[in-house]
Amino acid sequence: MLEPARAQYGLEVWTVDNGMPENEIRGITQTPDGYLWIATFNGLARFDGVHLTLFNRGTAGLLSNQFGTMLQGKAGDLWLDSVDRGIVRYHDGVFRVYGRQYGVPADIINGLTGDDHGDVWVLSGNRIVRWDEALKHFVDIAPQSPSLRYRSLLWDSVGFWVHDHEKVRCFTHGNFVDFTLPKQIVEDVLWGAALDQSGTLWIETVDGKRVRITADNVSHTIAPKSTREVTIGTTYDKSLVMHVGPRLQRTFDFVSSNRVVSVTPWHFYEDRQGNLWIGTQEEGLYRLQKQLIRSYTREQGLIDRDTYATYQDRSGAVWVGAWHLGLSRFADGRFTSYTMTDGLPDELVTALFEDRDGRFWVGTHGGLSIFDHGRFRVPSGPILPSEAVVQAICQDRQGTLWFGTRQGLARYENGGTRFLTQKDGLAANDTHAILETSNGDLWVGGYGGLTRIRNGKFTRWTENDGLPSDNIWSFYEDNDGVLWIGTYEGGLVRYKDGKFISYSVKDGLFDNGVFRVLEDAHGYFWISCSRGVYRVSKHDLNAFAAGTLKKVASTAYGKIDGMLDIECNGGVDPSGIKTRDGKLWFPTRDGVVIIDPESVVHDSVPPLVMIESSLVDNVSTPVSAPLRIPPGRPDVEINYTAPNFINAAQTHFKYRLEGLDTDWVDAGGRRIAYYSHLPPGDYVFHLIAGNSDGVWNQEGKALAITVLTPFYETRWFQMLVLLTLGALVAMAWRYRVSQLEQAQAAQQAFSRQLIASQEAERKRIAAEMHDSLGQRLVVIKNLALILLRAKKSAPADDSDTQTMAEISDEASSAIAETRDISYNLRPFQLDRLGLTKAIEAMVRTTGIASGIRFTSELDNIDDVFPEDLRINFYRIVQESLGNIMKHAQATEVNVRIKRRIENVMLTIEDNGRGFTPDERSPLSSRSGFGLTGMGERARLLGGELKVRSTPGKGATVLFEIPLRQKQSG
């Protein structure tokens, strides 16, 4: 019969082999940020549950590796006794050594202790001094009392002690406590002293006698030499005991996974998650947690270790089938084994089932058998061929028995058996699981796919139809009628309303193996796989299926939780059961494991999140302040963690770099974020974490990051470049404008010179024609008139008279034309009468010559223009009137010259047919310039010529000459 259940503890051990600086642990404490700190004689370690970070004399502020004691002061400060280098304080992330200048009596530190309020006392130079935060100095607590040779109490550094005549005086938790010595040892030399959790003082003499004095100082016990006494050990579990042997050495015994473990503790510490940490003298650091899984294997009475099919019958007995040696039955706290000597056809058990008639069926490699009155018998009648290996048994609501074999599905009713195979519609012959659901459907799974039989109709699914795997190993139907399908390596499948939803590791499952699904009373699925047992919330699975949850959370259980071997077995039916008391049984490679879901503590505390360090282009950069990163698109690595000591490896992280990431990055258990070639800008790194129970710290931590902009990308540099470019453009523009102005000036000078030369040449020609040619023609005419008069006074030939008359007429015509040409080349009125009269005469003459009605309003402008430029204004008017005569077909023309203070405005309007101003080709004049010439003359005068015209509505010539600009110029 099994012994009464005794609490068992899972353990993990850290030694120098897996990162601890030394195996002798001198101190343990947990700071408010969640880290566990471990002091050794070879350095200090900080632990987050996964990684150990070491601090030693290579760390800034530390002058020694040797620490004798460590405790936690106020605000989470660490205080360490560095033996020969004074007292070390870790405050705000900085180590600092305190020596004589801070009130420490001597260089050698003999002890360090504290209280629950964070006060710190140091034993040095036979004096006890207390740290005064206000003074930033150590103060002697009893400066007037004589110096006594105190020593440190053993066991957990709870204070100091001294042998003072008939008593032992202890200083513990900030108080002096006196213990009266038994008379038998008053004169003995004391070797050491210790205080246990109950306040009892333990004393040992040099010659080996041990004495216990109770906290009330009333009773004492003297133990013989070399005996091992028992004391209640820790506040972690009052039932735990320790043995105290010679030299007050403690031995702590506990049971872990059915075996007794003994350790020699130096220091105990219980963290905020309920873990018990044990610092040993030479075996490293232990972590203990109560095991919620109990294992039964051969040592507890199982017939073999390698177990498979598991079943509970109506009597409450649990049957466990072994793979090689037979069958075990667990009832009344003991195992009973059955083999072939008890009637089993074979000792390799593959299936267990109890039908409605109470017959208990066992499938083996040798065929079927039924348990009957303590023995097994082969059922009457040939139900299955001898080579058929039954791996699953089911009975439907009509009472028909279904046997799943490697060769197909056997249907047994009314004493007859019918085999169904792939030819009949099965997805696979090799059958591993059978289930009749609440609606009467029969589901069959195995190596090859999934089959549903409904009213005799077969429907099958394989990977080609969307299943994640063709290897179906288990079925479970919940109270809502949802079918859950377990696969060997494809994860979990949910079937509801004709729709399959798959879950795998990428969706949050701990493993893709789903050998068996069992549901507890709190809505959690417990799933077995080759890596252990894991738990997942059915609510989360349904939320994932509904699309309201992106990822589910899984909690895995393994050796530290009590499993002897984490590899579970499956592929036979049933490969796990939920017994009537709510416990869950799963077969493994080393016995069966039993889980009581009611004993599982839900971790409802979100993990603390810490951003530890960063590397910028492989150079360590502090993260205590916003991170400023030099330009150059660097590579950034951010190291983070969440101190957690229960299922630490299952802590999940998400992070997002605000300003770059559009969504959270699911990092899983990874504790490093990488960003390559960050562009310049301001960012915020956000980090959140969730524990193995899916409780998330949504607030998390944030780190501001600024990637500095290269000088050539800064705004000021860009503005400078823009200004420089602007200046260069302006210089280029001004240079170009200057060139254009010079070219224009040259062009204007050329035009002025050309026009001036033209006018001068016209003036010369006009003068010569008038003064020379005109005079000669006058002489010719006059001679002709003289001859003509002479002919009249004397008879002559009529033909000569007629000839002379013709000569006179032609001479008169030549004179008139010469005068016209001369006038057009250079109007004499301009020189004789002035510009205004010349224009008035030209308007009058043009009106007479053209028959067009001209009206004019002319202000006097004789003194407006220099003498050499008046001709240009005159020509503009002349050209405009000539164009009207030739092309406008106008009947009325109005010419106005208005002289104002600031300008002179010439306006010539007609009511002719008009034209498009851009079509300048037809508007030419005798001058040869047309509108182009007019515009050039206008520019020479410093004005602007505008022509406005619309076809059919006449034309207007506007010429404005600014007088002030002209005068200033």
PDB file of N, CA, C and O in Angstrom, residues 73-106:
ATOM      1  N   GLY A  73      18.543  46.884   2.191  1.00  0.00           N
ATOM      2  CA  GLY A  73      18.208  48.024   3.008  1.00  0.00           C
ATOM      3  C   GLY A  73      16.959  48.720   2.510  1.00  0.00           C
ATOM      4  O   GLY A  73      16.112  48.130   1.845  1.00  0.00           O
ATOM      5  N   LYS A  74      16.848  49.984   2.858  1.00  0.00           N
ATOM      6  CA  LYS A  74      15.676  50.750   2.457  1.00  0.00           C
ATOM      7  C   LYS A  74      15.700  51.038   0.960  1.00  0.00           C
ATOM      8  O   LYS A  74      16.753  51.161   0.353  1.00  0.00           O
ATOM      9  N   ALA A  75      14.491  51.120   0.393  1.00  0.00           N
ATOM     10  CA  ALA A  75      14.320  51.446  -1.037  1.00  0.00           C
ATOM     11  C   ALA A  75      15.008  50.451  -1.952  1.00  0.00           C
ATOM     12  O   ALA A  75      15.356  50.773  -3.084  1.00  0.00           O
ATOM     13  N   GLY A  76      15.214  49.228  -1.429  1.00  0.00           N
ATOM     14  CA  GLY A  76      15.803  48.201  -2.276  1.00  0.00           C
ATOM     15  C   GLY A  76      17.295  48.261  -2.429  1.00  0.00           C
ATOM     16  O   GLY A  76      17.870  47.538  -3.253  1.00  0.00           O
ATOM     17  N   ASP A  77      17.962  49.107  -1.644  1.00  0.00           N
ATOM     18  CA  ASP A  77      19.424  49.146  -1.702  1.00  0.00           C
ATOM     19  C   ASP A  77      20.017  47.821  -1.238  1.00  0.00           C
ATOM     20  O   ASP A  77      19.469  47.161  -0.347  1.00  0.00           O
ATOM     21  N   LEU A  78      21.129  47.444  -1.842  1.00  0.00           N
ATOM     22  CA  LEU A  78      21.863  46.265  -1.407  1.00  0.00           C
ATOM     23  C   LEU A  78      23.059  46.705  -0.572  1.00  0.00           C
ATOM     24  O   LEU A  78      23.759  47.658  -0.922  1.00  0.00           O
ATOM     25  N   TRP A  79      23.261  45.971   0.538  1.00  0.00           N
ATOM     26  CA  TRP A  79      24.435  46.201   1.385  1.00  0.00           C
ATOM     27  C   TRP A  79      25.219  44.901   1.435  1.00  0.00           C
ATOM     28  O   TRP A  79      24.645  43.836   1.687  1.00  0.00           O
ATOM     29  N   LEU A  80      26.524  44.990   1.192  1.00  0.00           N
ATOM     30  CA  LEU A  80      27.359  43.802   1.138  1.00  0.00           C
ATOM     31  C   LEU A  80      28.601  43.997   1.991  1.00  0.00           C
ATOM     32  O   LEU A  80      29.205  45.084   2.004  1.00  0.00           O
ATOM     33  N   ASP A  81      28.958  42.937   2.661  1.00  0.00           N
ATOM     34  CA  ASP A  81      30.202  42.888   3.434  1.00  0.00           C
ATOM     35  C   ASP A  81      31.280  42.347   2.498  1.00  0.00           C
ATOM     36  O   ASP A  81      31.254  41.179   2.110  1.00  0.00           O
ATOM     37  N   SER A  82      32.211  43.234   2.096  1.00  0.00           N
ATOM     38  CA  SER A  82      33.260  42.797   1.172  1.00  0.00           C
ATOM     39  C   SER A  82      34.523  42.329   1.899  1.00  0.00           C
ATOM     40  O   SER A  82      35.608  42.349   1.333  1.00  0.00           O
ATOM     41  N   VAL A  83      34.353  41.914   3.160  1.00  0.00           N
ATOM     42  CA  VAL A  83      35.381  41.291   3.978  1.00  0.00           C
ATOM     43  C   VAL A  83      36.526  42.256   4.276  1.00  0.00           C
ATOM     44  O   VAL A  83      36.625  42.814   5.366  1.00  0.00           O
ATOM     45  N   ASP A  84      37.428  42.487   3.325  1.00  0.00           N
ATOM     46  CA  ASP A  84      38.597  43.306   3.595  1.00  0.00           C
ATOM     47  C   ASP A  84      38.571  44.633   2.849  1.00  0.00           C
ATOM     48  O   ASP A  84      39.565  45.353   2.823  1.00  0.00           O
ATOM     49  N   ARG A  85      37.421  44.982   2.237  1.00  0.00           N
ATOM     50  CA  ARG A  85      37.349  46.215   1.458  1.00  0.00           C
ATOM     51  C   ARG A  85      36.220  47.121   1.936  1.00  0.00           C
ATOM     52  O   ARG A  85      35.743  47.981   1.200  1.00  0.00           O
ATOM     53  N   GLY A  86      35.766  46.935   3.165  1.00  0.00           N
ATOM     54  CA  GLY A  86      34.725  47.784   3.698  1.00  0.00           C
ATOM     55  C   GLY A  86      33.333  47.306   3.328  1.00  0.00           C
ATOM     56  O   GLY A  86      33.108  46.159   2.961  1.00  0.00           O
ATOM     57  N   ILE A  87      32.391  48.229   3.434  1.00  0.00           N
ATOM     58  CA  ILE A  87      30.989  47.948   3.136  1.00  0.00           C
ATOM     59  C   ILE A  87      30.669  48.483   1.747  1.00  0.00           C
ATOM     60  O   ILE A  87      31.049  49.610   1.393  1.00  0.00           O
ATOM     61  N   VAL A  88      29.967  47.673   0.962  1.00  0.00           N
ATOM     62  CA  VAL A  88      29.568  48.068  -0.386  1.00  0.00           C
ATOM     63  C   VAL A  88      28.064  48.314  -0.399  1.00  0.00           C
ATOM     64  O   VAL A  88      27.286  47.502   0.120  1.00  0.00           O
ATOM     65  N   ARG A  89      27.673  49.415  -0.997  1.00  0.00           N
ATOM     66  CA  ARG A  89      26.253  49.740  -1.152  1.00  0.00           C
ATOM     67  C   ARG A  89      25.939  49.853  -2.637  1.00  0.00           C
ATOM     68  O   ARG A  89      26.665  50.493  -3.400  1.00  0.00           O
ATOM     69  N   TYR A  90      24.829  49.225  -3.014  1.00  0.00           N
ATOM     70  CA  TYR A  90      24.341  49.327  -4.388  1.00  0.00           C
ATOM     71  C   TYR A  90      23.099  50.206  -4.357  1.00  0.00           C
ATOM     72  O   TYR A  90      22.044  49.817  -3.869  1.00  0.00           O
ATOM     73  N   HIS A  91      23.244  51.414  -4.864  1.00  0.00           N
ATOM     74  CA  HIS A  91      22.182  52.415  -4.761  1.00  0.00           C
ATOM     75  C   HIS A  91      21.997  53.082  -6.117  1.00  0.00           C
ATOM     76  O   HIS A  91      22.956  53.582  -6.721  1.00  0.00           O
ATOM     77  N   ASP A  92      20.740  53.072  -6.612  1.00  0.00           N
ATOM     78  CA  ASP A  92      20.413  53.688  -7.901  1.00  0.00           C
ATOM     79  C   ASP A  92      21.313  53.183  -9.016  1.00  0.00           C
ATOM     80  O   ASP A  92      21.770  53.949  -9.880  1.00  0.00           O
ATOM     81  N   GLY A  93      21.604  51.873  -8.984  1.00  0.00           N
ATOM     82  CA  GLY A  93      22.373  51.261 -10.056  1.00  0.00           C
ATOM     83  C   GLY A  93      23.867  51.472  -9.982  1.00  0.00           C
ATOM     84  O   GLY A  93      24.580  51.136 -10.927  1.00  0.00           O
ATOM     85  N   VAL A  94      24.358  52.013  -8.843  1.00  0.00           N
ATOM     86  CA  VAL A  94      25.786  52.307  -8.719  1.00  0.00           C
ATOM     87  C   VAL A  94      26.334  51.652  -7.459  1.00  0.00           C
ATOM     88  O   VAL A  94      25.721  51.730  -6.382  1.00  0.00           O
ATOM     89  N   PHE A  95      27.488  50.987  -7.579  1.00  0.00           N
ATOM     90  CA  PHE A  95      28.180  50.412  -6.428  1.00  0.00           C
ATOM     91  C   PHE A  95      29.111  51.472  -5.821  1.00  0.00           C
ATOM     92  O   PHE A  95      29.798  52.196  -6.550  1.00  0.00           O
ATOM     93  N   ARG A  96      29.141  51.478  -4.458  1.00  0.00           N
ATOM     94  CA  ARG A  96      30.020  52.430  -3.772  1.00  0.00           C
ATOM     95  C   ARG A  96      30.545  51.785  -2.500  1.00  0.00           C
ATOM     96  O   ARG A  96      29.794  51.116  -1.781  1.00  0.00           O
ATOM     97  N   VAL A  97      31.826  51.995  -2.221  1.00  0.00           N
ATOM     98  CA  VAL A  97      32.477  51.412  -1.042  1.00  0.00           C
ATOM     99  C   VAL A  97      32.512  52.454   0.075  1.00  0.00           C
ATOM    100  O   VAL A  97      32.868  53.620  -0.146  1.00  0.00           O
ATOM    101  N   TYR A  98      32.147  52.012   1.294  1.00  0.00           N
ATOM    102  CA  TYR A  98      32.174  52.873   2.479  1.00  0.00           C
ATOM    103  C   TYR A  98      33.215  52.320   3.448  1.00  0.00           C
ATOM    104  O   TYR A  98      33.139  51.159   3.851  1.00  0.00           O
ATOM    105  N   GLY A  99      34.181  53.158   3.828  1.00  0.00           N
ATOM    106  CA  GLY A  99      35.237  52.747   4.749  1.00  0.00           C
ATOM    107  C   GLY A  99      35.308  53.651   5.960  1.00  0.00           C
ATOM    108  O   GLY A  99      34.304  54.200   6.427  1.00  0.00           O
ATOM    109  N   ARG A 100      36.505  53.825   6.470  1.00  0.00           N
ATOM    110  CA  ARG A 100      36.694  54.596   7.709  1.00  0.00           C
ATOM    111  C   ARG A 100      36.164  56.024   7.593  1.00  0.00           C
ATOM    112  O   ARG A 100      35.659  56.589   8.559  1.00  0.00           O
ATOM    113  N   GLN A 101      36.298  56.626   6.415  1.00  0.00           N
ATOM    114  CA  GLN A 101      35.866  58.016   6.271  1.00  0.00           C
ATOM    115  C   GLN A 101      34.360  58.166   6.439  1.00  0.00           C
ATOM    116  O   GLN A 101      33.859  59.283   6.598  1.00  0.00           O
ATOM    117  N   TYR A 102      33.645  57.046   6.387  1.00  0.00           N
ATOM    118  CA  TYR A 102      32.192  57.072   6.590  1.00  0.00           C
ATOM    119  C   TYR A 102      31.799  56.490   7.945  1.00  0.00           C
ATOM    120  O   TYR A 102      30.631  56.166   8.161  1.00  0.00           O
ATOM    121  N   GLY A 103      32.741  56.316   8.818  1.00  0.00           N
ATOM    122  CA  GLY A 103      32.421  55.878  10.167  1.00  0.00           C
ATOM    123  C   GLY A 103      32.592  54.403  10.421  1.00  0.00           C
ATOM    124  O   GLY A 103      32.254  53.921  11.518  1.00  0.00           O
ATOM    125  N   VAL A 104      33.088  53.634   9.454  1.00  0.00           N
ATOM    126  CA  VAL A 104      33.334  52.208   9.686  1.00  0.00           C
ATOM    127  C   VAL A 104      34.580  52.101  10.572  1.00  0.00           C
ATOM    128  O   VAL A 104      35.638  52.633  10.224  1.00  0.00           O
ATOM    129  N   PRO A 105      34.468  51.418  11.725  1.00  0.00           N
ATOM    130  CA  PRO A 105      35.573  51.445  12.692  1.00  0.00           C
ATOM    131  C   PRO A 105      36.880  50.874  12.176  1.00  0.00           C
ATOM    132  O   PRO A 105      37.949  51.329  12.584  1.00  0.00           O
ATOM    133  N   ALA A 106      36.851  49.856  11.330  1.00  0.00           N
ATOM    134  CA  ALA A 106      38.083  49.194  10.911  1.00  0.00           C
ATOM    135  C   ALA A 106      37.958  48.738   9.471  1.00  0.00           C
ATOM    136  O   ALA A 106      36.882  48.732   8.874  1.00  0.00           O
TER     137      ALA A 106
END
